[in-house]
Amino acid sequence: MRRTRRLAILASATALLLMLSAASAVADDSLQDYLDEAAEASYAGQQATWCSFGGKTKFSVVSVEHAGAMVMLESQGSAQVLGGGMASTHGTGNGLALAAWSPVDLASRYEAADTAASFRLGRDVVVVTVNENDQMRARIWFDKVTHAALGSEVYDGDGDLFRLSWTIDFDPNPRRIFNVLRDNEPVYDLVVVSEADALPERIGGYEKVDTYAGPEDSTHAYYSDGLFSFSVFAISGEGAIGPFVDADAIELPSGSYRWILTPADLWVQWSGTGRTYVLVGDLPPDHLEAVLGELPKPSRGNIFTRLWNGIFG
């Protein structure tokens, strides 16, 4: 699941960069076991995800088929297959492959504070409460037989619900993914590991796991804290790009950013030090604010721009 998460971020965000040019480890052993078993589970179903941030709310329903390390996500007729170090979209003939990846080191940030038996979708489940510094950060519902995660809640630093994800129907026997894997023969673009970036090794409690070379002289750094993850793309030049041109602005202590909310991720874009940065990740808002505070700051514009804005707004 951790490798799949990395692939999902890489596939979606790299697609953005290509347009411009034309998954966890935790210190608590029981929680680690639950997550590892979920990453290898086999099942199929519909997954509904809701997320709220900055006055916006997003919701989506996708079909999920999980066969061991392979995952297929299908929505509106498009199927994305992830796993084995590769990501592809069924029917396009295009794919991405990681040349290499590093394991995520164990962290002491989270612990399984409580487990309880429950019942969901007619199945026995165990509910695991995940704490960060004695504060509830997440709850996850694991199926006792297949070990699949049937639901999850993620909370922000104030204890408010940030993201909710539920499996709304469940079949322990995936079927379609095998046909898709058999019929899909994309050409994979190889994404190689690179050391050519100046981003910190540790940001806001997240460790930099790998850095990849991207298109148009860009770099992609992947970070994880064991439960959540994000990527930072650094691109030469300054200015709003792609879907961020019309995106809303958000003011944080570290500066002004353009941002986009999806049910699964937060996307943030800013420019500074002669480069444009895009952050894509599933981290909660208070983590995001801490991370952005340790990355290069957004440019404030030159003195004439600031004077004009100060007078005329």
XYZ file of C-alpha atoms in Angstrom:
313
model
C 0.000 0.000 0.000
C 2.853 2.404 0.752
C 4.424 1.733 -2.634
C 1.005 2.016 -4.282
C 0.419 5.368 -2.593
C 3.714 6.618 -3.958
C 2.752 5.422 -7.425
C -0.663 7.084 -7.217
C 0.881 10.437 -6.331
C 3.557 10.007 -8.967
C 1.096 9.048 -11.686
C -1.351 11.883 -11.055
C 1.167 14.654 -10.469
C 3.555 13.584 -13.214
C 0.605 13.650 -15.609
C 0.261 17.343 -14.739
C 3.936 17.991 -15.496
C 3.790 16.055 -18.766
C 0.819 18.204 -19.830
C 2.883 21.312 -19.178
C 5.699 20.029 -21.378
C 3.516 19.364 -24.640
C 1.672 4.470 0.433
C 3.746 3.551 5.535
C 5.620 2.416 8.504
C 4.883 3.166 12.140
C 6.485 2.303 15.433
C 3.586 0.398 16.971
C 3.962 -3.249 15.927
C 0.240 -4.046 15.931
C -0.592 -1.050 13.750
C 2.278 -1.942 11.432
C 0.902 -5.475 11.134
C -2.590 -4.223 10.291
C -1.258 -1.893 7.593
C 1.042 -4.508 6.084
C -1.762 -7.081 5.916
C -4.132 -4.538 4.350
C -1.520 -3.776 1.706
C -1.599 -7.427 0.590
C -5.365 -7.998 0.869
C -7.534 -9.197 -2.021
C -11.056 -7.818 -2.502
C -13.329 -5.718 -4.709
C -15.898 -3.044 -3.969
C -17.063 0.545 -4.191
C -15.233 3.157 -2.116
C -16.780 6.514 -1.172
C -14.449 9.302 -0.034
C -15.355 12.694 1.474
C -12.929 15.465 2.351
C -13.388 18.995 3.728
C -10.844 21.807 3.953
C -10.770 25.586 3.598
C -14.514 25.894 3.221
C -14.641 23.357 0.400
C -16.003 19.813 0.377
C -15.248 17.107 -2.188
C -16.830 13.676 -2.626
C -16.212 10.759 -4.979
C -17.106 7.104 -5.460
C -14.633 4.772 -7.184
C -14.558 1.064 -7.887
C -11.614 -0.656 -6.222
C -10.129 -4.078 -6.945
C -7.200 -5.129 -4.767
C -5.276 -8.283 -5.634
C -2.275 -8.540 -3.342
C 0.088 -5.695 -4.201
C -1.885 -4.773 -7.336
C -4.697 -2.207 -7.153
C -7.174 -1.058 -9.791
C -9.155 2.162 -9.337
C -12.003 2.758 -11.774
C -14.124 5.871 -12.147
C -16.160 7.211 -15.064
C -14.955 4.446 -17.349
C -11.243 5.012 -16.702
C -9.240 2.299 -14.902
C -5.891 3.026 -13.273
C -3.746 0.037 -12.309
C -1.044 0.469 -9.652
C 1.509 -1.907 -8.177
C 4.723 -3.746 -8.825
C 6.521 -0.431 -9.154
C 4.317 0.560 -12.097
C 1.249 2.697 -12.745
C -0.854 2.742 -15.913
C -4.230 3.890 -17.174
C -6.108 1.126 -18.946
C -6.802 1.842 -22.582
C -4.279 4.651 -23.102
C -1.178 2.552 -23.649
C 0.752 4.853 -21.310
C 2.383 4.018 -17.990
C 5.021 4.986 -15.453
C 7.519 2.711 -13.751
C 9.823 3.416 -10.808
C 13.386 2.363 -11.469
C 13.909 1.928 -7.704
C 12.365 2.876 -4.368
C 13.576 2.985 -0.777
C 11.713 1.487 2.175
C 10.057 3.849 4.625
C 11.864 3.848 7.955
C 9.987 3.093 11.155
C 8.728 6.189 12.929
C 7.555 6.846 16.488
C 4.975 9.448 15.555
C 1.905 7.209 15.818
C 0.607 4.444 18.035
C -2.429 2.170 18.056
C -4.099 3.630 21.133
C -7.125 1.336 21.129
C -8.661 -1.598 19.236
C -12.283 -2.693 19.353
C -14.418 -5.359 17.698
C -17.176 -4.144 15.426
C -19.386 -5.161 12.506
C -19.558 -3.641 9.024
C -21.108 -4.760 5.730
C -22.089 -8.015 7.423
C -18.488 -8.747 8.328
C -16.478 -8.849 11.578
C -14.000 -5.987 11.760
C -11.494 -4.557 14.206
C -11.440 -0.781 14.680
C -7.974 0.649 15.329
C -7.650 4.131 16.831
C -4.402 5.829 15.828
C -3.008 8.513 18.131
C -0.371 11.151 17.558
C 0.965 12.650 20.793
C -2.093 11.414 22.755
C -4.465 12.998 20.225
C -6.626 10.924 17.907
C -5.371 11.291 14.352
C -7.232 8.453 12.607
C -9.503 5.449 12.986
C -9.333 2.510 10.590
C -11.755 -0.411 10.181
C -9.975 -3.660 9.183
C -11.830 -6.764 7.980
C -10.854 -9.722 10.193
C -10.835 -12.304 7.400
C -9.318 -10.513 4.397
C -7.504 -7.769 6.408
C -8.841 -5.163 3.964
C -9.369 -1.636 5.276
C -13.161 -1.149 5.014
C -13.178 2.401 6.303
C -11.061 5.203 7.687
C -11.396 8.597 9.347
C -8.643 11.228 9.446
C -8.770 14.180 11.862
C -7.064 17.563 11.777
C -5.115 19.186 14.599
C -8.300 20.567 16.178
C -9.898 17.129 16.321
C -12.304 17.844 13.459
C -12.987 15.283 10.755
C -10.866 16.018 7.682
C -11.355 12.951 5.488
C -13.780 10.022 5.592
C -13.540 6.947 3.388
C -15.919 3.974 3.410
C -16.252 0.801 1.401
C -19.960 0.759 0.522
C -20.062 -2.756 -0.939
C -17.548 -5.541 -0.572
C -16.608 -8.734 -2.409
C -13.643 -10.787 -1.119
C -13.027 -12.105 -4.635
C -11.581 -9.598 -7.144
C -12.205 -10.551 -10.761
C -11.908 -7.747 -13.297
C -8.390 -6.667 -12.373
C -6.947 -9.880 -13.776
C -8.600 -9.261 -17.132
C -7.331 -5.690 -17.196
C -3.803 -6.789 -16.337
C -3.944 -9.402 -19.057
C -5.292 -7.055 -21.733
C -3.363 -3.905 -20.809
C 0.086 -3.646 -22.356
C 1.180 -0.031 -21.907
C 4.554 1.416 -22.746
C 6.125 2.427 -19.453
C 8.156 5.600 -19.040
C 10.937 4.861 -16.585
C 11.230 7.242 -13.628
C 14.760 7.176 -12.244
C 16.045 8.067 -8.805
C 17.908 11.366 -8.670
C 19.939 13.215 -6.057
C 19.694 16.565 -7.817
C 17.489 18.488 -5.411
C 18.062 20.786 -2.461
C 14.901 19.972 -0.520
C 15.289 19.080 3.180
C 15.746 15.477 4.255
C 13.109 15.939 6.974
C 10.137 18.327 6.931
C 7.537 18.654 9.675
C 8.091 15.104 10.901
C 8.165 13.608 7.382
C 11.237 11.875 5.987
C 12.366 12.234 2.383
C 12.301 8.685 1.036
C 13.395 9.148 -2.584
C 13.915 11.843 -5.180
C 13.067 11.250 -8.838
C 14.034 13.051 -12.019
C 11.017 14.544 -13.795
C 10.251 16.136 -17.156
C 11.329 19.635 -18.136
C 14.241 19.765 -15.676
C 11.939 19.083 -12.715
C 12.513 16.952 -9.638
C 10.058 14.992 -7.513
C 10.763 14.322 -3.821
C 8.582 11.772 -2.025
C 8.056 12.139 1.757
C 6.328 9.935 4.341
C 5.810 10.025 8.095
C 4.611 6.441 8.227
C 0.868 7.045 7.899
C 0.554 9.938 5.450
C 2.685 10.984 2.510
C 3.221 13.731 -0.010
C 5.334 14.637 -3.004
C 6.988 17.936 -3.836
C 7.650 18.752 -7.485
C 10.164 21.529 -8.191
C 10.061 23.060 -11.675
C 12.326 25.722 -13.209
C 10.736 29.175 -13.500
C 8.050 31.010 -11.560
C 4.324 31.372 -12.123
C 0.963 29.642 -11.795
C 0.767 26.500 -13.913
C -1.896 24.252 -15.374
C -5.038 23.941 -13.241
C -3.598 26.327 -10.632
C -4.034 29.365 -12.903
C -7.668 29.694 -11.792
C -7.242 28.045 -8.375
C -8.159 29.798 -5.125
C -5.507 31.351 -2.918
C -4.983 30.478 0.720
C -3.027 32.566 3.227
C -0.830 30.697 5.708
C 1.827 31.977 8.125
C 4.502 31.029 5.574
C 2.861 32.890 2.670
C 0.211 32.806 -0.011
C -0.471 29.595 -1.985
C -2.794 28.377 -4.725
C -4.612 25.191 -3.779
C -6.931 22.491 -5.092
C -8.877 19.986 -2.983
C -9.723 16.487 -4.218
C -11.447 13.770 -2.162
C -8.121 11.971 -1.667
C -5.482 14.710 -1.842
C -4.530 18.314 -1.272
C -2.705 20.066 -4.136
C -0.724 23.239 -3.357
C 1.309 25.415 -5.748
C 3.614 28.385 -5.192
C 6.715 30.033 -6.647
C 9.920 31.155 -5.011
C 13.708 31.215 -5.437
C 13.321 31.009 -9.202
C 11.321 27.780 -9.137
C 7.702 26.698 -9.058
C 6.665 24.096 -6.502
C 3.704 21.705 -6.444
C 2.880 19.641 -3.344
C 0.470 16.718 -3.660
C -0.416 14.567 -0.657
C -2.975 13.062 1.721
C -1.557 14.753 4.834
C -3.997 16.543 7.206
C -4.158 20.366 7.192
C -2.079 21.023 10.332
C 0.674 18.779 8.963
C 0.462 20.621 5.652
C 0.931 23.978 7.342
C 3.974 22.704 9.263
C 5.491 21.211 6.098
C 4.990 24.363 4.029
C 6.606 26.393 6.797
C 9.871 24.462 6.286
C 9.909 24.516 2.472
C 11.071 27.456 0.284
C 8.740 30.389 0.857
C 6.465 31.878 -1.799
C 7.756 34.976 -3.558
C 6.163 38.197 -2.362
C 6.604 39.955 -5.700
C 8.811 42.982 -6.321
C 8.432 46.259 -4.460
C 6.330 47.844 -7.202
C 3.873 44.910 -7.218
C 3.538 45.049 -3.425
C 3.074 48.821 -3.475
C 0.392 48.588 -6.186
C -1.440 45.819 -4.337
C -1.187 47.767 -1.076
C -2.803 50.842 -2.632
C -5.336 49.369 -5.014
C -5.868 45.871 -3.567
